[in-house]
Tab-separated table of C-alpha atoms in Angstrom:
chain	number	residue	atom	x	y	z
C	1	UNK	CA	-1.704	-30.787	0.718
C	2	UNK	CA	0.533	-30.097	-2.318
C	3	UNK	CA	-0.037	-32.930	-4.058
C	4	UNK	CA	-4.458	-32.389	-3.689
C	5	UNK	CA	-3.244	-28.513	-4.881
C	6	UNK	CA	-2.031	-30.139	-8.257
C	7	UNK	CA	-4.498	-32.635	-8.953
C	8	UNK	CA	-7.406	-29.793	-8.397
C	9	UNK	CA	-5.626	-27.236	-10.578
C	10	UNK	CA	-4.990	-29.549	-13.280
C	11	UNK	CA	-1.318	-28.826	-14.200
C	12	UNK	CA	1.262	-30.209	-15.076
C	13	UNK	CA	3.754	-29.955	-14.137
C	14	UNK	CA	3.897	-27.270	-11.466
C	15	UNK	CA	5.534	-23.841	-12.622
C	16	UNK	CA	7.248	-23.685	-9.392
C	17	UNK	CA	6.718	-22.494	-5.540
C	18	UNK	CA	6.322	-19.195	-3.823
C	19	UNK	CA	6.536	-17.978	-0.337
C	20	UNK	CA	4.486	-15.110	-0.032
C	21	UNK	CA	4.838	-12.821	3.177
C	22	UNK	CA	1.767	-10.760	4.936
C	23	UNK	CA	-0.680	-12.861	4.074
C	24	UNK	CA	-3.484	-11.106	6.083
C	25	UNK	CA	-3.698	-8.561	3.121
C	26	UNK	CA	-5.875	-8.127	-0.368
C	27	UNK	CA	-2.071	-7.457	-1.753
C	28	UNK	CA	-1.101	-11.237	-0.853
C	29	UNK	CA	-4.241	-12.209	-2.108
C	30	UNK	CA	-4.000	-10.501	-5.488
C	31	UNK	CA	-0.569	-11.943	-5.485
C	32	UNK	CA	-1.552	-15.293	-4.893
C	33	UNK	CA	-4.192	-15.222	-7.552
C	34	UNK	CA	-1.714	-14.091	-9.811
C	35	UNK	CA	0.483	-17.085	-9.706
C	36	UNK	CA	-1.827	-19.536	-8.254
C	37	UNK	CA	-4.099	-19.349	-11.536
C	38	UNK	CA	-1.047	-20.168	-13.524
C	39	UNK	CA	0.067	-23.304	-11.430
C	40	UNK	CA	2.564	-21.666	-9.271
C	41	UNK	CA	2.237	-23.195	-5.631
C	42	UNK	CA	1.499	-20.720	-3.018
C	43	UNK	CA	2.968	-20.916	0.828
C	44	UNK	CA	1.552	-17.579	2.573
C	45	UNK	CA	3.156	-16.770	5.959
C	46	UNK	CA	2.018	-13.397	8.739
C	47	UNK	CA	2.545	-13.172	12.526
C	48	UNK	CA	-1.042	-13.105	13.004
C	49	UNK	CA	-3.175	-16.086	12.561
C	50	UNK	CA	-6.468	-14.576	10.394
C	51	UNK	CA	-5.420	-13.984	6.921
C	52	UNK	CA	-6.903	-13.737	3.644
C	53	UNK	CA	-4.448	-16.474	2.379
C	54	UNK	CA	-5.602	-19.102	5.032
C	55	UNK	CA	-8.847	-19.458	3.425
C	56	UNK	CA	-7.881	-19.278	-0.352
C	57	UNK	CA	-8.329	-21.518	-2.796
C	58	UNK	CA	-4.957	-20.614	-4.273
C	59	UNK	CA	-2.901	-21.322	-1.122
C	60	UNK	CA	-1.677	-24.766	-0.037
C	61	UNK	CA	-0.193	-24.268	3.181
C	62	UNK	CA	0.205	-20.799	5.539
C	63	UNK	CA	2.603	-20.208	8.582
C	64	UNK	CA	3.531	-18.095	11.461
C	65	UNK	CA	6.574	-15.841	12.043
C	66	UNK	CA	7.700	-13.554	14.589
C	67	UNK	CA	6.491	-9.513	13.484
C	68	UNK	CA	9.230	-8.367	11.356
C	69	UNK	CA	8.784	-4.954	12.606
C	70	UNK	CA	9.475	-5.727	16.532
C	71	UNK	CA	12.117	-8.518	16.199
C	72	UNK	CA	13.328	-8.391	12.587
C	73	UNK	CA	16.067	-11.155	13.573
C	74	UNK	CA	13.372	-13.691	14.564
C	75	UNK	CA	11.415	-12.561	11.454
C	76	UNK	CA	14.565	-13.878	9.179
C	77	UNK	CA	15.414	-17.334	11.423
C	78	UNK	CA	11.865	-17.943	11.461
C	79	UNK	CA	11.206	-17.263	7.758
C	80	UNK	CA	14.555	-19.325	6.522
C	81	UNK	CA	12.885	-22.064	8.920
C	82	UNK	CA	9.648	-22.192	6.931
C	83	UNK	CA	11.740	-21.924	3.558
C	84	UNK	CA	13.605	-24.659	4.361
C	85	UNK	CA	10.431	-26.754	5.337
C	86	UNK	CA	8.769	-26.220	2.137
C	87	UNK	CA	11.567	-26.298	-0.238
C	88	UNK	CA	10.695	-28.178	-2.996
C	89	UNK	CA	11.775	-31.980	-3.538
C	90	UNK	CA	11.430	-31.493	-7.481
C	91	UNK	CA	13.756	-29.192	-8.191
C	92	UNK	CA	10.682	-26.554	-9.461
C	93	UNK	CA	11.731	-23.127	-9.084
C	94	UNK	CA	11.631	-21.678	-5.087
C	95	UNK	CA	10.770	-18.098	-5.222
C	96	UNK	CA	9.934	-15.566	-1.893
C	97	UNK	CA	8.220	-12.899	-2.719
C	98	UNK	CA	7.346	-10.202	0.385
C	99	UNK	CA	4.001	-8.334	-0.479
C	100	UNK	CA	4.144	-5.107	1.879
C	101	UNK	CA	6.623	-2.961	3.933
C	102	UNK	CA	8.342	-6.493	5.322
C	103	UNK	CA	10.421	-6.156	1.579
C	104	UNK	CA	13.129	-4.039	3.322
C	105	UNK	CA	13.861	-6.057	5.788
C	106	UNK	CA	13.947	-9.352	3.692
C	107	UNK	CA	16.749	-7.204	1.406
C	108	UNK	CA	18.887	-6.599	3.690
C	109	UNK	CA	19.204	-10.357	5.177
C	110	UNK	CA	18.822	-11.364	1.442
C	111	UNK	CA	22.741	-12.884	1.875
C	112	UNK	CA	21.210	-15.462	4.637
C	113	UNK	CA	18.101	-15.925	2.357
C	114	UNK	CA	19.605	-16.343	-1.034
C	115	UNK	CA	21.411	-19.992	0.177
C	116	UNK	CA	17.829	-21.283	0.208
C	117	UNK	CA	15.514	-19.330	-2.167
C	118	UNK	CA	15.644	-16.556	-4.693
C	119	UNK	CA	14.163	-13.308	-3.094
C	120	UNK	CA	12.199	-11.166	-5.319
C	121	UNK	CA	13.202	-7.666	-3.910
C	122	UNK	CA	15.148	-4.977	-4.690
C	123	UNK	CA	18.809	-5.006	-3.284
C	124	UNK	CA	19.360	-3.416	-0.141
C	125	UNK	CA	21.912	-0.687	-1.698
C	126	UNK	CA	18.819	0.772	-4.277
C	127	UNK	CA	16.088	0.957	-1.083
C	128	UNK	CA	18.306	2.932	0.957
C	129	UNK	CA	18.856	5.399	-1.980
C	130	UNK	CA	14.962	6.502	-2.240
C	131	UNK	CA	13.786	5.189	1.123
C	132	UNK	CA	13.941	7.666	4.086
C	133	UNK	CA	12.618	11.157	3.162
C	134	UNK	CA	16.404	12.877	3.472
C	135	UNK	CA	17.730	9.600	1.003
C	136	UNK	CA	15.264	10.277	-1.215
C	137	UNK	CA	15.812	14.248	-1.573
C	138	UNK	CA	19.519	13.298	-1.926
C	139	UNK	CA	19.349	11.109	-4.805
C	140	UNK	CA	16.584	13.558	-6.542
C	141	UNK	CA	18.505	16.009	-6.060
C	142	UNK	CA	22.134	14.869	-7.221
C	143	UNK	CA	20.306	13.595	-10.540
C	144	UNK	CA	17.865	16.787	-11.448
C	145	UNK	CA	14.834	14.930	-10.652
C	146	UNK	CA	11.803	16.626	-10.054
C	147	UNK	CA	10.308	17.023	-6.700
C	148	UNK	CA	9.264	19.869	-4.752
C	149	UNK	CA	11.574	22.219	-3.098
C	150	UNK	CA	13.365	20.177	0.048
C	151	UNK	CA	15.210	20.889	3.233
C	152	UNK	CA	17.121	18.626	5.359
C	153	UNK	CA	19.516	19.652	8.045
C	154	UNK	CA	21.734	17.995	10.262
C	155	UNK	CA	19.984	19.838	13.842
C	156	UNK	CA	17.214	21.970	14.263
C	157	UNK	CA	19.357	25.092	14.571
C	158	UNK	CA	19.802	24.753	10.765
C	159	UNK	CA	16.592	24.473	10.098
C	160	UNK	CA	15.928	27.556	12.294
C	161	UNK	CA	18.522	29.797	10.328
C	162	UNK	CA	17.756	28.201	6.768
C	163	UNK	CA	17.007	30.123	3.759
C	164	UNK	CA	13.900	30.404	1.221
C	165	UNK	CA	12.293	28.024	3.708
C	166	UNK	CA	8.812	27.575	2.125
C	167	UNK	CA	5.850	28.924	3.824
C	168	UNK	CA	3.361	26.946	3.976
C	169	UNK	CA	5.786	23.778	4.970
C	170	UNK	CA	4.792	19.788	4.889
C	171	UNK	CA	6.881	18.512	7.973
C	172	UNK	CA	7.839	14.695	7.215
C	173	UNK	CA	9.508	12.725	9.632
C	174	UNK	CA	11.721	10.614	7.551
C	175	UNK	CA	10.275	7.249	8.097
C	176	UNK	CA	6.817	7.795	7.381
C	177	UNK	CA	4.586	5.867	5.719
C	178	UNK	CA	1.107	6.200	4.614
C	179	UNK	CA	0.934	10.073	5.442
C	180	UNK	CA	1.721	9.336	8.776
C	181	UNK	CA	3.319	12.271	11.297
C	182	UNK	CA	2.955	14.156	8.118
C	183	UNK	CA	1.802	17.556	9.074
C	184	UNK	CA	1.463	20.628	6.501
C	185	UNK	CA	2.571	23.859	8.521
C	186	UNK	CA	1.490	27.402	7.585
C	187	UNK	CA	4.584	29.158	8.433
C	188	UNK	CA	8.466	28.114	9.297
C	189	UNK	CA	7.640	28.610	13.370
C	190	UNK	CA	4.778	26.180	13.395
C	191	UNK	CA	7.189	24.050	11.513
C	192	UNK	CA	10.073	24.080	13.599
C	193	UNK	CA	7.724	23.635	16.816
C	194	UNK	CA	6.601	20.222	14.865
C	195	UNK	CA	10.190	19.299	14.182
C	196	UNK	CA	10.895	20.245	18.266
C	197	UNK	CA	7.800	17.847	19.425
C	198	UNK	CA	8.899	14.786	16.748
C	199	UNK	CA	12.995	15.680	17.913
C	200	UNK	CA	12.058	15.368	21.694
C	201	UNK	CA	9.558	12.413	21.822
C	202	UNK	CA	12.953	10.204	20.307
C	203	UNK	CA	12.206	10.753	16.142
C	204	UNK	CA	14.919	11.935	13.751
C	205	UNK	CA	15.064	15.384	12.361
C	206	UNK	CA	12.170	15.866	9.741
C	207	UNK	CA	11.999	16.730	6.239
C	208	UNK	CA	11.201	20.027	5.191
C	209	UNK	CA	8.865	20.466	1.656
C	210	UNK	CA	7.094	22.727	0.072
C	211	UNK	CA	3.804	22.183	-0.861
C	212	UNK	CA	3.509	20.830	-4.696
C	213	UNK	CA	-0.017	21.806	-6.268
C	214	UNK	CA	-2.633	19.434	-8.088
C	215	UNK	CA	-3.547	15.665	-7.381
C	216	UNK	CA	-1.472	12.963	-6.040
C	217	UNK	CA	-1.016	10.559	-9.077
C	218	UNK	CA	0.632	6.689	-8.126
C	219	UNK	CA	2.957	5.225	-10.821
C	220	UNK	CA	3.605	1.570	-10.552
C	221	UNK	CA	6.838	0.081	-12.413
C	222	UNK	CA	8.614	-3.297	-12.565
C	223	UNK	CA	12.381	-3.241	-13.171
C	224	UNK	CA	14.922	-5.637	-14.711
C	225	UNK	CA	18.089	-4.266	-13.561
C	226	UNK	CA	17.681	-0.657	-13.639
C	227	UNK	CA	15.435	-0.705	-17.037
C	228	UNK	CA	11.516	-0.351	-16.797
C	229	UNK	CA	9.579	-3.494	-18.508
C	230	UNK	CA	6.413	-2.980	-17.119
C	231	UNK	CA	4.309	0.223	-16.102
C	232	UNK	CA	1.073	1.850	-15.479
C	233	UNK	CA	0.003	5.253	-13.573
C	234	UNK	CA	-4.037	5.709	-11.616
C	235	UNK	CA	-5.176	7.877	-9.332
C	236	UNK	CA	-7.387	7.777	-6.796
C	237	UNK	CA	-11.037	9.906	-6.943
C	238	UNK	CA	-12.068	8.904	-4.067
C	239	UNK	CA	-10.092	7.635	-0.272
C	240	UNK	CA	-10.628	6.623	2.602
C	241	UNK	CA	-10.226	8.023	5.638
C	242	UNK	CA	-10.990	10.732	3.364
C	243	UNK	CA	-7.761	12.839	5.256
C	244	UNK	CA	-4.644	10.273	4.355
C	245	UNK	CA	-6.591	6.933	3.626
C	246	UNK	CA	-6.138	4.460	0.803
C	247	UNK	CA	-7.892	4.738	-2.784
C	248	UNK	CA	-11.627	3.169	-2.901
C	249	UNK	CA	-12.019	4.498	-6.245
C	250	UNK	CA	-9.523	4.241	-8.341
C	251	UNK	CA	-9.148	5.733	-11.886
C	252	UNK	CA	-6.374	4.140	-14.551
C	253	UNK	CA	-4.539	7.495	-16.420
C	254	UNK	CA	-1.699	7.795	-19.140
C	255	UNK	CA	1.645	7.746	-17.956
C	256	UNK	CA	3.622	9.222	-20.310
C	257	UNK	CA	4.262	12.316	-18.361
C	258	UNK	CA	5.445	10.418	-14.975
C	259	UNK	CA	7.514	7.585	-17.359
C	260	UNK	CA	10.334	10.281	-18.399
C	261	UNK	CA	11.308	10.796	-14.382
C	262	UNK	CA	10.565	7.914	-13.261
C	263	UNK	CA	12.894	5.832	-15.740
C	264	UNK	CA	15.601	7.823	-14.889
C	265	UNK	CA	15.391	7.184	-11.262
C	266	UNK	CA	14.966	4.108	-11.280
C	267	UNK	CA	17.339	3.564	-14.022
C	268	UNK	CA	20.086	5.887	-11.833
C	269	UNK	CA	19.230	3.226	-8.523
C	270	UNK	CA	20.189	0.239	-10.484
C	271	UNK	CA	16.038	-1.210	-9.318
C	272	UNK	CA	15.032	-4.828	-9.846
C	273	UNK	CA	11.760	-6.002	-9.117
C	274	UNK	CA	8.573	-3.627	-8.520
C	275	UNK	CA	8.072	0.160	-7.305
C	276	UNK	CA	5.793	2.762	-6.509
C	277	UNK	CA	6.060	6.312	-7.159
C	278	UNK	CA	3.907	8.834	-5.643
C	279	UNK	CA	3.245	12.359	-7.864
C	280	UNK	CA	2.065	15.321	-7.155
C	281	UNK	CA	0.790	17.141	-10.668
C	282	UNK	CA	-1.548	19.702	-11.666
C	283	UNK	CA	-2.186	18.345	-15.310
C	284	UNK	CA	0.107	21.435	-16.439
C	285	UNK	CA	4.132	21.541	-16.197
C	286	UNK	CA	6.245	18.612	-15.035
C	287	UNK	CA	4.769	16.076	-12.581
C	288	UNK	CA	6.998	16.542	-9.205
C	289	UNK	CA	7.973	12.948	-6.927
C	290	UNK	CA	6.719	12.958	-3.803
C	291	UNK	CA	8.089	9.436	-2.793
C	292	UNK	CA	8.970	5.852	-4.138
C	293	UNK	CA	7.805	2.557	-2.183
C	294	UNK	CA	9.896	-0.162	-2.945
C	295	UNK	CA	6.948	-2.832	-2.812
C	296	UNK	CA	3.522	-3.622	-3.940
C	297	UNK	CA	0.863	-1.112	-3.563
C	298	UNK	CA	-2.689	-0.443	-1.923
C	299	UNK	CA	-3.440	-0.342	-6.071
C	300	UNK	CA	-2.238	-3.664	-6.593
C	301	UNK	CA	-5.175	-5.038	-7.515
C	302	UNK	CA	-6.662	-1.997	-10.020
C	303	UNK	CA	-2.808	-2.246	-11.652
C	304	UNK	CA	-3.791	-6.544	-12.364
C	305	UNK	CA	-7.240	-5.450	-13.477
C	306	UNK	CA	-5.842	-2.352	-15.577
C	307	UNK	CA	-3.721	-5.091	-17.748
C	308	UNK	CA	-0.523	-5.209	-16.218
C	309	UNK	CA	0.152	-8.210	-13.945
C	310	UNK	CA	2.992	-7.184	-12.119
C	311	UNK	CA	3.360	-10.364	-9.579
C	312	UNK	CA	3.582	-12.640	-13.043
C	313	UNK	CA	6.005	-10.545	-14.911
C	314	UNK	CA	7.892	-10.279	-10.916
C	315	UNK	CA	8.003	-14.262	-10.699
C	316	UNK	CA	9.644	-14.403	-14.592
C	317	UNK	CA	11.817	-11.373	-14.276
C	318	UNK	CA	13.241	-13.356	-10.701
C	319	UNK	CA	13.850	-16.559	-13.000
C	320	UNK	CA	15.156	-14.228	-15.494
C	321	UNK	CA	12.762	-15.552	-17.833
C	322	UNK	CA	11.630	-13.353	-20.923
C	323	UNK	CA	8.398	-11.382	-20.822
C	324	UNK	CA	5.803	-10.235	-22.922
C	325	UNK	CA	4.136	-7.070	-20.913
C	326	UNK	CA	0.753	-5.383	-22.031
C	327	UNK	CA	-0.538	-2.107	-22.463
C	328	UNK	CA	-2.672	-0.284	-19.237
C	329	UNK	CA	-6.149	0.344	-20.372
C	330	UNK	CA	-6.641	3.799	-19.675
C	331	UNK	CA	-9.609	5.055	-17.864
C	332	UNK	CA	-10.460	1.500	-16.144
C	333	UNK	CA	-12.410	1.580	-12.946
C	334	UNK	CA	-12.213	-0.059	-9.293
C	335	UNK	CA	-13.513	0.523	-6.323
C	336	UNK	CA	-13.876	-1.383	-2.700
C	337	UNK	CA	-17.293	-1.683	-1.952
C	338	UNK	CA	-18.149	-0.808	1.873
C	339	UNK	CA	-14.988	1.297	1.879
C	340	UNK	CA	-16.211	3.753	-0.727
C	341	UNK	CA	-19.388	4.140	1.076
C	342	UNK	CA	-18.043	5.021	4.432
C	343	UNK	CA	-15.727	7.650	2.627
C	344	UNK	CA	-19.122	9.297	0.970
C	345	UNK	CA	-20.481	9.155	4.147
C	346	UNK	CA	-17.133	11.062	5.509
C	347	UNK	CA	-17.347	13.449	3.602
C	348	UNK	CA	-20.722	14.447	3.695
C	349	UNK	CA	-20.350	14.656	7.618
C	350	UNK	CA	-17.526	16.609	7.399
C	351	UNK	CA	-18.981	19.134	4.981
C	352	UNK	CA	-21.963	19.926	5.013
C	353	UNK	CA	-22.781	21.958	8.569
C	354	UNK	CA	-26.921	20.370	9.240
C	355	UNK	CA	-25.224	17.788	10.072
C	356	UNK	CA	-24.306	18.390	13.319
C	357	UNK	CA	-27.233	15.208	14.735
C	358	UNK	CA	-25.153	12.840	12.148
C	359	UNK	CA	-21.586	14.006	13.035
C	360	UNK	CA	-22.215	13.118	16.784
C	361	UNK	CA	-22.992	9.422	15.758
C	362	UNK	CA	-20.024	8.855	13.974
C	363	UNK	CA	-17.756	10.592	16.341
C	364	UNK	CA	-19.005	8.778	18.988
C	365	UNK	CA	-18.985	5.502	17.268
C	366	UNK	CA	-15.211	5.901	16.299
C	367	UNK	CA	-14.677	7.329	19.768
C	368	UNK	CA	-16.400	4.081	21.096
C	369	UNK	CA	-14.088	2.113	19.097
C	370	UNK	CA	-10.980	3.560	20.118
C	371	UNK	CA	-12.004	2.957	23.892
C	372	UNK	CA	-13.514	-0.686	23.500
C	373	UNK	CA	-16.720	-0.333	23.968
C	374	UNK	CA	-18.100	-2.763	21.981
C	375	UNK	CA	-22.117	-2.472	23.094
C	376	UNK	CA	-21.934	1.137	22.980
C	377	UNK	CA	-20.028	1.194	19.651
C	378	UNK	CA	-22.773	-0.466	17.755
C	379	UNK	CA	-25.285	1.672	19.611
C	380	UNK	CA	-24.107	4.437	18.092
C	381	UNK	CA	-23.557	3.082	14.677
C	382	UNK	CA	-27.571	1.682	14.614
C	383	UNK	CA	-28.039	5.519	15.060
C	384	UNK	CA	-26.045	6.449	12.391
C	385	UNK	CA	-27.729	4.232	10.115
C	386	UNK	CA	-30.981	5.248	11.145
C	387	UNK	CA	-30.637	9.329	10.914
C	388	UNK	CA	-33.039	10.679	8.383
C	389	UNK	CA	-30.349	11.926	5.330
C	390	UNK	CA	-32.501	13.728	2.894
C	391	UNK	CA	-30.365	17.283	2.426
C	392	UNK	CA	-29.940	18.066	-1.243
C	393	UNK	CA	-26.288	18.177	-0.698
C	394	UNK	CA	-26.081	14.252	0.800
C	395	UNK	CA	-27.751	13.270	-2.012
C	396	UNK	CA	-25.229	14.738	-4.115
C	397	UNK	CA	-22.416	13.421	-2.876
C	398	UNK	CA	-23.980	9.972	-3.215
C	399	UNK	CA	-24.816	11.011	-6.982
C	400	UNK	CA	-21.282	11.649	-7.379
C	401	UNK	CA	-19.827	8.401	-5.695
C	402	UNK	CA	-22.254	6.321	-7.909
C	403	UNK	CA	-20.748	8.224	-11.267
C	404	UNK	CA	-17.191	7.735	-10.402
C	405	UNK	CA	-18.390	4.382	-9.453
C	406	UNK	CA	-20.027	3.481	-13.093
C	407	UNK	CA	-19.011	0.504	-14.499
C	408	UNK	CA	-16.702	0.130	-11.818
C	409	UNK	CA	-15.163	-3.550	-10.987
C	410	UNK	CA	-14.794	-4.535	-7.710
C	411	UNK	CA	-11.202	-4.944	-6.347
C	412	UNK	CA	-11.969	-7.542	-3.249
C	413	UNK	CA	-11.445	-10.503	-5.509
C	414	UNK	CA	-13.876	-12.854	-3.799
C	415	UNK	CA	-16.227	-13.455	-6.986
C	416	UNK	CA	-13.980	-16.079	-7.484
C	417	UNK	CA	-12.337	-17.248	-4.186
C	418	UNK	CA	-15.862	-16.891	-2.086
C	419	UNK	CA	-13.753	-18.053	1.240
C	420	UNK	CA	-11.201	-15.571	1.096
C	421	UNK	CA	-13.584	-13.475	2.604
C	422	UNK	CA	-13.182	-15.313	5.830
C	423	UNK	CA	-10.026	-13.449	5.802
C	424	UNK	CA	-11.327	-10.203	5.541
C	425	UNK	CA	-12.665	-10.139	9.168
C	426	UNK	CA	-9.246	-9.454	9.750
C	427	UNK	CA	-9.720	-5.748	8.314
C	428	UNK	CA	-13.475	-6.055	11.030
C	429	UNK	CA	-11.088	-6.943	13.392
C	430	UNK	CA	-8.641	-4.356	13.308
C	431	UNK	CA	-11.347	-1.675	12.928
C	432	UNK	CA	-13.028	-3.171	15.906
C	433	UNK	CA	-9.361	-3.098	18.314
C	434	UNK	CA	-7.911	-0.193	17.122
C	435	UNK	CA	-10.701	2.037	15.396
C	436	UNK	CA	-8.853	2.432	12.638
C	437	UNK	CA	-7.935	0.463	9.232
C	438	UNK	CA	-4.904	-1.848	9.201
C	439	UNK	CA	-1.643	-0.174	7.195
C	440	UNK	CA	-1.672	-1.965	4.087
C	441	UNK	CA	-5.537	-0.542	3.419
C	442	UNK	CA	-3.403	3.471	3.924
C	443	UNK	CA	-0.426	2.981	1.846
């Protein structure tokens, strides 16, 4: 299967070989395009069998491992199996790259790992300095970094007798991701009830924040040992679920007032390979952290189309190879079609009050989903369609979607690599079992 992969890309030699983890999501796939375009061989592995990387034309071979999240152990034997399986013959350079939340775990077995391949993640010692909520308020806080004002405590009897405890509150359980069991409280009791409920159902002690004003910004950032070579900033105008959902529009914006705090950071954590920061800023003073991801991002794909191409410059920076990054191009446009018409159809449910007819449909269709009832699920979203939208203020809302959506490209990347989108059911399919988009599409 290799050897067709060479002949029908034409070069010569090969650049080297990749394993590429989670292949079910549009991050692998922008990953894979990335490299695959530039004669780097592609292995994709997931513990589920439908993936995106299964049916592109820039993957050779896919495999199955055990979920990293329920048996991390079995995760690493089986992974180091497949490694060893495909290790090249050739003597081409053997690269693993892990494209979503799995990049923890690989770090901290990257000891077993490294005998067989280089790994393309942060070390272990730099995650654990930003990952957790209470790390991450540590660090910030023992280096002057800006983020909103935080309180952790050892029991809930601290928090209870805690000073200047900000009113309103964002609880955050300290392992959250994606906005999940993230809950903004209006006062400290409502707030320490939260932190009771997440204490007694087995979570650790949350995170205490106050609420930072403006717009959440994302900064993305490649490291070479502590130094940034590579970075760009967006934001999203548009999400969805609209409540804590990922970016269907996205909107590329100068970074040059998230690059000060962000290099020192990252610079302080000693970081090699790629990042995420999440802002909060109001276009006014200093932008405040919210969080850093130490992996690729929902954005992936906008960041490639911005000008930066962060899995390339990952690959060189792994073989410590020289390289020659590019400038963002500011004000560049994406958006995922489908995606960003369900979240303009969100919204105008949600606000706008004659639409009490239209809100049934879709809460009974997601309700319908949730429970498995597949007939009556699609029953209910033929009536959606087919309820007469003519208010003033609908029409708005689409008005507005279609401006923020001028000239907008398309981040799916199937123009290109038409079968990938055989791997897209996946994202069907998870709607379909779950009601609700798979974790990649909310981070």
């Amino acid at each position: 299967m290799v050897s067709d992969y060479r002949q029908c890309m034409g070069k010569s030699p090969v650049k080297g070989r990749v394993i590429l983890t989670y292949g079910r999501s549009i991050i692998a796939l922008a990953i894979a395009h990335s490299l695959g375009k530039r004669g780097v061989e592609v292995i994709g592995g997931d513990d589920v069998e439908l993936t995106v990387l299964q049916f592109s034309k820039y993957v050779q071979d896919t495999f199955l491992y055990r979920p990293w999240q329920e048996d991390p152990e079995g995760f690493i034997d089986d992974l180091i199996e497949h490694i060893k399986e495909h290790r090249p013959t050739d003597g081409v350079p053997y690269v693993l790259i892990p494209s979503f939340r799995d990049a923890t775990t690989i770090a901290r077995h990257r000891e077993r790992l490294e005998k067989h391949i280089i790994v393309a993640a942060p070390s272990v010692e730099s995650i654990d300095a930003v990952l957790s909520k209470a790390a991450f308020a540590r660090t910030a806080a023992s280096n002057d970094l800006p983020i909103p004002q935080t309180l952790t405590a050892e029991s809930l009897d601290d928090l209870q007798t805690a000073e200047n405890f900000p009113e309103p509150a964002i609880v955050k359980p300290p392992d959250s991701h994606g906005g999940r069991g993230i809950r903004l409280c209006q006062n400290r009791s409502e707030a320490l009830a939260y932190c009771q409920e997440i204490v007694d159902s087995g979570g650790e002690l949350p995170v205490i924040q106050s609420v930072a004003p403006g717009e959440d910004f994302c900064f993305a950032a490649l490291c070479d040992h502590g130094e940034i070579v590579a970075h760009m900033a967006y934001r999203n105008l548009q999400q969805y679920p609209i409540e804590a959902g990922q970016g269907v529009v996205r909107k590329t914006v100068s970074d040059k007032a998230f690059l000060p705090s962000a290099t020192k950071l990252l610079r302080v954590v000693n970081w090699h390979g790629v990042a995420q920061i999440d802002y909060r800023w109001d276009e006014q003073g200093d932008p405040v952290m919210i969080e850093v991801n130490p992996r690729f991002w929902a954005g992936l794909v906008h960041s490639m189309e911005s000008g930066i191409d962060f899995p390339w410059l990952l690959y060189q920076i792994s073989l410590s190879e020289p390289i020659e990054p590019s400038e963002a191009v500011i004000d560049f446009t994406t958006n995922t079609p489908g995606l960003s018409w369900l979240s303009a159809l969100q919204e105008s449910i949600d606000s706008n009050e004659t639409f009490e007819e239209l809100g049934q449909h879709w809460d009974a269709f997601k309700d319908q989903l949730e429970g498995h009832k597949w007939e009556k699920a699609w029953r209910s979203f033929a009536n959606l369609m087919t309820t007469e939208i003519h208010t003033e203020p609908t029409m708005e809302k689409w008005r507005a979607l279609n401006e923020l959506s001028r000239n907008a490209h398309s981040d799916l990347l199937l123009d290109e690599d038409p079968q990938a989108a055989l791997g897209m059911l996946f994202v069907v399919s998870s709607l379909v079992r779950h009601g609700e988009l798979p974790p990649e599409f909310k981070s």
